[in-house]
Coordinates of C-alpha atoms and ligand atoms in Angstrom, one line a residue:
M234 CA 0.9 -33.2 9.5
T235 CA 0.0 -30.3 7.2
K236 CA 0.6 -26.9 8.6
P237 CA -2.5 -24.7 9.1
P238 CA -2.7 -21.8 6.5
M239 CA -1.1 -18.5 7.5
L240 CA -3.5 -15.6 7.3
T241 CA -3.0 -11.9 7.6
A242 CA -5.0 -10.2 10.4
Q243 CA -7.2 -8.6 7.8
Q244 CA -7.9 -11.9 6.0
A245 CA -8.8 -13.6 9.3
L246 CA -11.1 -10.7 10.3
E247 CA -12.9 -10.7 6.9
H248 CA -13.4 -14.4 7.1
L249 CA -14.9 -14.1 10.6
L250 CA -17.2 -11.2 9.7
S251 CA -18.4 -12.9 6.5
N252 CA -19.8 -15.7 8.6
A253 CA -21.4 -13.6 11.4
K254 CA -25.2 -12.9 11.0
P255 CA -26.9 -10.5 13.4
V256 CA -29.3 -12.0 15.9
S257 CA -32.8 -11.3 14.8
E258 CA -34.7 -11.2 18.1
S259 CA -35.2 -7.9 19.9
E260 CA -36.9 -6.8 23.1
R261 CA -38.5 -3.5 24.4
V262 CA -36.7 -2.2 27.5
A263 CA -37.1 0.8 29.8
M264 CA -34.6 3.6 28.9
Q265 CA -32.1 2.9 31.7
A266 CA -32.0 -0.8 30.9
A267 CA -31.0 0.1 27.4
L268 CA -27.5 1.3 28.4
G269 CA -24.9 -0.8 26.6
R270 CA -27.4 -2.4 24.4
V271 CA -27.8 -2.2 20.6
L272 CA -30.8 -0.3 19.1
A273 CA -32.9 -2.7 17.0
Q274 CA -35.0 -0.1 15.3
D275 CA -34.6 3.6 14.3
V276 CA -35.9 6.0 16.9
N277 CA -38.0 8.7 15.4
S278 CA -38.5 11.9 17.4
L279 CA -41.9 12.5 18.8
V280 CA -41.2 16.3 19.0
D281 CA -39.2 19.1 17.6
V282 CA -36.2 19.8 19.9
P283 CA -36.1 22.6 20.8
P284 CA -39.9 22.8 20.6
L285 CA -39.8 26.6 19.7
D286 CA -37.2 29.2 18.9
N287 CA -35.7 30.0 22.3
T288 CA -32.9 32.1 23.9
S289 CA -29.6 30.6 24.9
M290 CA -28.8 33.6 27.2
D291 CA -30.4 35.6 30.0
G292 CA -31.0 39.1 28.5
Y293 CA -33.5 41.0 26.4
A294 CA -35.4 39.9 23.2
V295 CA -35.6 42.7 20.7
R296 CA -36.2 43.7 17.1
V297 CA -32.8 44.4 15.6
A298 CA -34.2 47.5 13.8
D299 CA -35.2 49.0 17.2
T300 CA -31.7 48.8 18.6
Q301 CA -30.2 51.1 15.9
V302 CA -31.9 54.2 17.3
P303 CA -29.9 56.9 19.1
G304 CA -29.6 56.1 22.9
N305 CA -30.9 52.7 22.3
I306 CA -33.4 52.8 25.1
L307 CA -36.3 50.4 24.9
H308 CA -39.4 49.9 27.1
I309 CA -39.4 46.5 28.8
A310 CA -43.0 45.4 28.0
Q311 CA -42.9 41.8 29.2
R312 CA -41.0 39.2 31.2
I313 CA -40.6 35.7 29.9
P314 CA -39.1 33.1 32.2
A315 CA -38.3 29.6 30.9
G316 CA -41.5 27.5 30.8
S317 CA -43.8 30.4 29.8
V318 CA -44.7 31.9 26.4
G319 CA -44.6 35.7 25.7
T320 CA -46.8 37.9 23.5
T321 CA -45.9 39.7 20.2
L322 CA -43.2 42.2 20.8
E323 CA -44.5 45.7 20.1
L324 CA -42.4 48.1 18.1
G325 CA -39.8 49.9 20.3
T326 CA -40.1 47.4 23.2
A327 CA -37.9 44.7 24.6
A328 CA -38.8 41.5 26.5
R329 CA -36.9 40.5 29.6
I330 CA -36.1 36.9 28.8
F331 CA -34.3 34.0 30.5
T332 CA -32.3 31.0 29.1
G333 CA -34.6 28.4 27.5
A334 CA -37.6 30.7 27.2
P335 CA -39.3 31.0 23.8
I336 CA -38.6 34.0 21.7
P337 CA -41.7 36.2 21.5
P338 CA -43.2 36.7 18.0
G339 CA -41.7 39.8 16.4
A340 CA -38.3 39.5 18.1
N341 CA -35.4 38.5 16.0
A342 CA -32.4 38.7 18.4
V343 CA -31.4 38.5 22.0
V344 CA -29.0 40.9 23.7
M345 CA -27.3 39.3 26.7
Q346 CA -27.8 41.2 29.9
E347 CA -24.0 41.9 30.2
D348 CA -24.4 44.1 27.0
C349 CA -27.3 46.1 28.5
A350 CA -27.7 48.7 31.3
I351 CA -30.8 49.8 33.2
P352 CA -31.0 53.7 33.1
E353 CA -30.7 55.4 36.6
G354 CA -34.0 55.3 38.4
S355 CA -35.8 53.3 35.8
T356 CA -37.6 50.0 36.4
D357 CA -39.1 49.3 33.0
Q358 CA -36.4 50.5 30.5
V359 CA -33.2 49.0 29.2
Q360 CA -30.3 50.5 27.3
I361 CA -28.8 48.3 24.6
N362 CA -25.1 49.0 24.7
I363 CA -24.1 46.6 21.9
A364 CA -26.5 46.3 18.9
P365 CA -27.2 42.7 18.1
T366 CA -27.1 41.0 14.8
S367 CA -30.2 39.2 13.5
G368 CA -30.7 35.8 15.1
Q369 CA -28.1 36.4 17.9
W370 CA -28.4 34.0 20.8
I371 CA -31.5 32.3 19.3
R372 CA -31.6 28.5 19.3
R373 CA -33.9 27.5 16.4
R374 CA -36.9 25.2 16.7
G375 CA -35.9 21.7 15.6
E376 CA -32.2 22.5 15.3
D377 CA -31.4 19.4 17.4
L378 CA -34.2 17.0 16.4
T379 CA -37.2 17.2 14.0
V380 CA -40.5 15.6 14.8
G381 CA -40.9 12.3 12.8
K382 CA -37.3 12.2 11.7
A383 CA -34.7 9.6 12.9
A384 CA -33.0 10.7 16.1
L385 CA -31.0 7.4 16.4
M386 CA -30.4 4.7 13.8
A387 CA -30.8 1.0 14.3
G388 CA -27.5 -0.7 15.0
T389 CA -26.3 2.1 17.4
F390 CA -24.6 1.0 20.6
L391 CA -26.4 2.9 23.4
R392 CA -24.1 5.1 25.5
P393 CA -25.4 7.6 28.1
Q394 CA -25.7 10.3 25.5
E395 CA -27.8 8.2 23.2
L396 CA -30.3 7.5 26.1
G397 CA -30.4 11.3 26.6
V398 CA -31.2 11.9 22.9
A399 CA -33.9 9.3 23.0
A400 CA -35.4 10.9 26.1
S401 CA -35.3 14.3 24.5
A402 CA -37.2 12.8 21.5
G403 CA -39.9 11.8 24.1
L404 CA -39.3 8.1 24.4
T405 CA -39.6 6.0 27.6
H406 CA -38.6 2.6 26.1
L407 CA -36.3 1.4 23.4
N408 CA -36.3 -1.7 21.1
V409 CA -32.9 -3.3 21.5
K410 CA -31.3 -6.5 20.1
R411 CA -31.4 -9.4 22.5
R412 CA -28.1 -10.0 24.2
V413 CA -25.6 -12.3 22.4
K414 CA -25.2 -15.5 24.5
V415 CA -21.7 -16.6 24.9
A416 CA -20.3 -19.7 26.6
T417 CA -16.7 -19.8 27.8
F418 CA -14.3 -22.5 29.0
F419 CA -10.6 -22.7 29.7
T420 CA -8.4 -25.6 28.8
G421 CA -5.2 -26.5 30.7
D422 CA -4.3 -29.1 33.4
E423 CA -2.1 -26.5 35.0
L424 CA -5.0 -24.1 35.7
S425 CA -6.5 -23.4 39.1
L426 CA -9.1 -20.8 40.1
P427 CA -7.9 -18.0 42.4
G428 CA -8.8 -19.0 45.9
E429 CA -7.8 -22.6 45.3
P430 CA -4.3 -23.9 46.1
L431 CA -2.0 -24.0 43.1
K432 CA -1.0 -27.4 41.9
P433 CA 2.7 -28.1 41.5
G434 CA 3.6 -26.4 38.2
G435 CA 0.2 -24.7 38.2
I436 CA -0.9 -21.2 37.5
Y437 CA -4.1 -19.3 38.1
N438 CA -6.7 -19.0 35.4
S439 CA -6.4 -15.3 34.5
N440 CA -8.1 -15.6 31.1
R441 CA -11.4 -16.3 32.7
D442 CA -11.6 -12.9 34.4
T443 CA -10.2 -11.0 31.5
L444 CA -12.5 -12.6 29.0
L445 CA -15.7 -12.6 31.1
A446 CA -15.1 -8.9 31.8
C447 CA -14.5 -8.2 28.1
L448 CA -17.9 -9.9 27.3
K449 CA -19.6 -8.0 30.0
S450 CA -18.2 -4.7 28.6
L451 CA -19.7 -5.7 25.3
G452 CA -23.1 -6.3 26.8
C453 CA -23.1 -10.1 26.2
D454 CA -24.7 -12.7 28.5
A455 CA -21.8 -15.0 29.4
T456 CA -21.9 -18.5 31.0
D457 CA -18.7 -20.0 32.2
F458 CA -18.2 -23.7 31.9
G459 CA -15.0 -23.6 34.0
I460 CA -11.6 -25.2 33.6
V461 CA -11.6 -28.3 31.4
P462 CA -8.8 -30.8 31.6
D463 CA -6.5 -31.5 28.7
N464 CA -8.3 -34.6 27.3
L465 CA -10.5 -35.2 24.3
G466 CA -13.5 -36.6 26.2
A467 CA -13.8 -33.8 28.7
T468 CA -13.4 -31.2 25.9
R469 CA -16.1 -32.8 23.7
D470 CA -18.5 -33.1 26.7
T471 CA -18.1 -29.5 27.5
L472 CA -18.5 -28.4 23.9
R473 CA -21.8 -30.3 23.7
K474 CA -23.1 -28.6 26.9
A475 CA -21.9 -25.2 25.9
S476 CA -23.5 -25.3 22.5
K477 CA -27.0 -25.5 24.0
D478 CA -28.6 -22.1 24.4
H479 CA -25.5 -20.1 23.2
D480 CA -24.7 -18.3 20.1
L481 CA -21.0 -18.5 20.5
I482 CA -18.5 -20.6 22.4
I483 CA -15.1 -19.0 23.3
T484 CA -12.3 -21.0 24.8
S485 CA -8.7 -20.3 25.7
G486 CA -5.7 -22.6 25.3
G487 CA -5.1 -25.9 23.6
V488 CA -5.3 -24.5 20.0
S489 CA -1.8 -25.4 19.0
V490 CA -1.3 -28.8 17.4
G491 CA 0.7 -30.4 20.2
E492 CA -0.5 -33.7 21.7
E493 CA -1.9 -31.9 24.7
D494 CA -4.0 -29.6 22.5
H495 CA -7.5 -31.1 22.2
I496 CA -9.5 -28.3 20.8
K497 CA -9.0 -29.1 17.2
P498 CA -10.0 -32.8 17.3
A499 CA -12.8 -32.1 19.8
V500 CA -14.5 -29.3 17.8
T501 CA -14.0 -31.3 14.6
A502 CA -15.8 -34.3 16.2
E503 CA -18.6 -32.1 17.5
G504 CA -18.9 -29.8 14.5
R505 CA -16.5 -28.2 12.1
L506 CA -13.3 -26.2 12.5
D507 CA -10.7 -24.2 10.7
L508 CA -7.4 -23.7 12.5
W509 CA -5.5 -20.7 11.4
Q510 CA -2.1 -19.4 11.9
I511 CA -2.5 -15.7 11.9
A512 CA 0.6 -13.7 11.1
I513 CA 0.3 -11.6 14.3
K514 CA 2.2 -11.2 17.5
P515 CA 1.1 -11.9 20.2
G516 CA -1.5 -14.6 19.4
K517 CA -0.6 -16.7 16.4
P518 CA -3.1 -19.6 16.5
L519 CA -6.8 -19.0 16.3
A520 CA -9.5 -21.6 15.8
F521 CA -12.8 -20.8 14.2
G522 CA -15.7 -23.1 13.6
A523 CA -19.1 -24.3 14.8
V524 CA -20.5 -26.9 17.2
R525 CA -23.7 -28.8 16.5
K526 CA -26.5 -28.1 19.0
S527 CA -28.0 -31.5 18.2
E528 CA -26.9 -34.6 16.3
D529 CA -29.3 -34.0 13.4
L530 CA -28.4 -30.2 13.2
K531 CA -32.1 -29.3 13.4
D532 CA -31.3 -26.8 16.2
G533 CA -28.4 -25.3 14.3
E534 CA -25.0 -24.6 15.5
A535 CA -23.1 -22.4 18.0
W536 CA -20.2 -20.5 16.6
F537 CA -16.8 -21.5 18.1
I538 CA -13.7 -19.4 18.5
G539 CA -10.6 -20.9 20.2
L540 CA -8.1 -18.3 21.5
P541 CA -4.5 -19.0 22.4
G542 CA -3.8 -19.6 26.1
N543 CA -1.1 -17.0 26.8
P544 CA -2.9 -14.2 28.6
V545 CA -1.8 -11.3 26.4
S546 CA -2.5 -13.3 23.3
S547 CA -5.9 -14.3 24.3
F548 CA -6.7 -10.7 25.3
V549 CA -5.4 -9.2 22.1
T550 CA -7.0 -11.8 19.8
F551 CA -10.3 -11.2 21.7
L552 CA -10.1 -7.5 21.0
L553 CA -9.0 -7.8 17.4
F554 CA -11.1 -10.8 16.2
V555 CA -13.8 -11.8 18.7
R556 CA -15.0 -8.3 19.5
P557 CA -15.8 -7.5 15.8
F558 CA -17.4 -10.9 15.4
I559 CA -19.6 -10.2 18.5
L560 CA -20.4 -6.7 17.2
K561 CA -21.6 -8.1 14.0
L562 CA -23.8 -10.7 15.8
Q563 CA -25.2 -7.8 17.9
G564 CA -26.1 -5.9 14.7
R565 CA -23.7 -3.1 15.4
E566 CA -22.5 -1.1 12.5
E567 CA -18.9 -0.2 13.3
A568 CA -17.1 -3.6 13.2
Q569 CA -13.7 -2.5 11.9
V570 CA -11.0 -1.6 14.5
Q571 CA -10.1 2.1 14.2
S572 CA -6.5 3.2 14.7
Y573 CA -5.2 6.8 15.1
P574 CA -1.8 8.2 14.0
M575 CA 0.3 9.0 17.1
R576 CA 4.0 9.7 17.7
A577 CA 6.2 6.9 19.0
D578 CA 8.7 8.1 21.6
F579 CA 10.7 4.8 21.3
D580 CA 12.7 3.0 18.7
W581 CA 11.4 -0.3 17.3
S582 CA 14.2 -2.1 15.5
K583 CA 13.1 -5.8 15.8
V584 CA 12.0 -6.8 12.3
D585 CA 9.3 -9.5 12.4
R586 CA 7.4 -10.9 9.5
R587 CA 4.3 -10.9 11.7
N588 CA 2.0 -7.9 12.3
E589 CA 2.9 -6.9 15.9
F590 CA 0.6 -5.3 18.5
L591 CA 2.8 -3.6 21.0
R592 CA 1.5 -2.6 24.5
V593 CA 2.1 1.2 24.9
R594 CA 0.7 4.2 26.7
I595 CA 0.3 7.9 26.0
N596 CA 2.8 10.0 27.9
P597 CA 2.2 13.6 29.1
Q598 CA 4.2 14.9 26.0
G599 CA 1.5 13.4 23.7
G600 CA 3.7 10.6 22.4
L601 CA 3.7 6.9 23.1
D602 CA 5.9 4.9 25.5
L603 CA 6.5 1.2 25.2
F604 CA 6.2 -1.3 28.0
P605 CA 9.7 -2.9 28.3
N606 CA 8.5 -6.5 28.4
Q607 CA 6.4 -7.5 25.4
S608 CA 6.2 -11.2 26.2
S609 CA 2.8 -12.7 25.5
G610 CA 2.7 -14.1 29.0
V611 CA 3.2 -10.7 30.7
L612 CA -0.3 -9.5 31.3
T613 CA 0.9 -6.5 33.3
S614 CA 2.0 -5.0 29.9
A615 CA -1.7 -4.7 29.0
S616 CA -2.6 -3.3 32.4
W617 CA 0.2 -0.7 32.3
G618 CA -0.7 0.2 28.8
D619 CA -3.7 2.2 27.4
G620 CA -3.5 0.7 23.9
L621 CA -1.7 -1.1 21.2
V622 CA 0.6 0.0 18.4
D623 CA -0.3 -1.8 15.2
C624 CA 3.1 -2.4 13.6
P625 CA 2.8 -3.9 10.1
P626 CA 5.0 -6.9 9.2
G627 CA 8.6 -6.2 8.5
Q628 CA 8.4 -2.6 9.8
T629 CA 10.7 -0.8 12.1
F630 CA 10.5 2.8 13.3
K631 CA 12.4 5.4 15.2
A632 CA 11.4 7.7 18.0
G633 CA 9.5 10.6 16.5
D634 CA 7.9 8.5 13.7
M635 CA 4.1 8.4 13.4
V636 CA 2.6 4.9 14.2
K637 CA -0.9 3.4 14.3
Y638 CA -2.3 3.6 17.8
I639 CA -5.4 1.6 18.9
P640 CA -6.8 2.7 22.3
F641 CA -8.0 -0.2 24.6
N642 CA -11.0 2.0 25.7
A643 CA -12.5 2.0 22.2
L644 CA -12.3 -1.8 22.2
L645 CA -14.0 -2.4 25.5
T646 CA -17.5 -1.2 24.6
Ligands
AMP64 P1 -1.7 -23.2 25.4 O1 -2.3 -22.2 24.4 O2 -2.7 -24.1 26.0 O3 -0.5 -23.9 24.8 O4 -1.2 -22.3 26.6 C1 -0.1 -21.3 26.4 C2 0.3 -20.7 27.7 O5 -0.7 -20.0 28.2 C3 0.8 -21.7 28.7 O6 1.9 -21.2 29.4 C4 -0.4 -21.8 29.6 O7 -0.1 -22.2 30.9 C5 -0.9 -20.4 29.6 N1 -2.4 -20.4 29.8 C6 -3.3 -21.2 29.2 N2 -4.5 -20.9 29.6 C7 -4.4 -20.0 30.6 C8 -5.3 -19.3 31.4 N3 -6.6 -19.6 31.3 N4 -4.9 -18.3 32.3 C9 -3.6 -18.1 32.3 N5 -2.6 -18.7 31.5 C10 -3.0 -19.6 30.7
MG65 MG1 -2.7 -25.7 27.2

């Protein structure tokens, strides 16, 4: 049997991304329903934000020139609370003004109330103790958003702050990409669902909950087709069912080339498949292909990605390969995984020709600690950790060296 080709992580990712095409359909949803969705169209602001020059402090709106006079006492000629509009500031006068209120015509600075005093016995005069500079404490009209200009770009993943930007632009609804539809199933005769008794030699299916939750975090619609026994017929049947109405099928387990591994022959029979050995640890084998939705292919294909069965391997390969693929299907812009330089507070002396992804967490000293057991079966390493160190092939390092850190948080949205 010929050995599958060995790819670098970057080659595997590029191959996946070059195949993924964004879904074309979109839908219009109310603002709160758009959380976690992907914007399908630029959002142009309906208004200037702020709508007028306004004050960012409680205090007095003045003409800077008037505050240079000896004594600096000005007549308070008007009062402008937020939500009302003042009149032109007469020479030698000040306007009492409150945060968010528009600057009256003629004023060119605000003096905060802490820098002023009311002369003894006066009710309509203010003494300016610290002369302002021109433009002080004034927020300019349109400095946040400009009417008719893009406030948010198509392809943006919508977090709470993007919903706020869209609301400040005056929108009630957003056009978002339809959700990517993903089918999952889990291969392995040893698997049971939690709540069921374990078979002799059995283990619980943990990948199901990890992967379904990953898909939920990414805003996908997921359908689980359950645990599929290690045989060709059952695997092919489930593939056929899962291909209907789904953009992507994700499985775990059975992607090696042992006689109990049926993913490769099953997907090959129902579509097409590349089986890759990726030079990463954890998570070497990864299967990528497509399953026909109908015999004559007139309904197209569902993409197929087969992850390794070991729980850490399937989680890490999901984050590194499946997530960027899904992002691209969703039409999101930022498909590449971002790493940050961080200080390792541990030595790493095991040379491996594979690119290793170590489970680590940030310590209070601002460095990274390593989880002691890096086995691909020990899922508590990922739960203890807050991210991965991307350790290039053949590399070792010492405590104090800078390494590439990838936070889990950034990969779960
Ligand atoms: P496989 O990739 O099928 O050779 O499985 C590799 C290892 O992962 C074996 O020890 C399996 O028992 C384990 N495994 C496979 N699928 C799952 C799963 N869904 N949940 C937990 N462990 C699994
Ligand atoms: Mg198996």
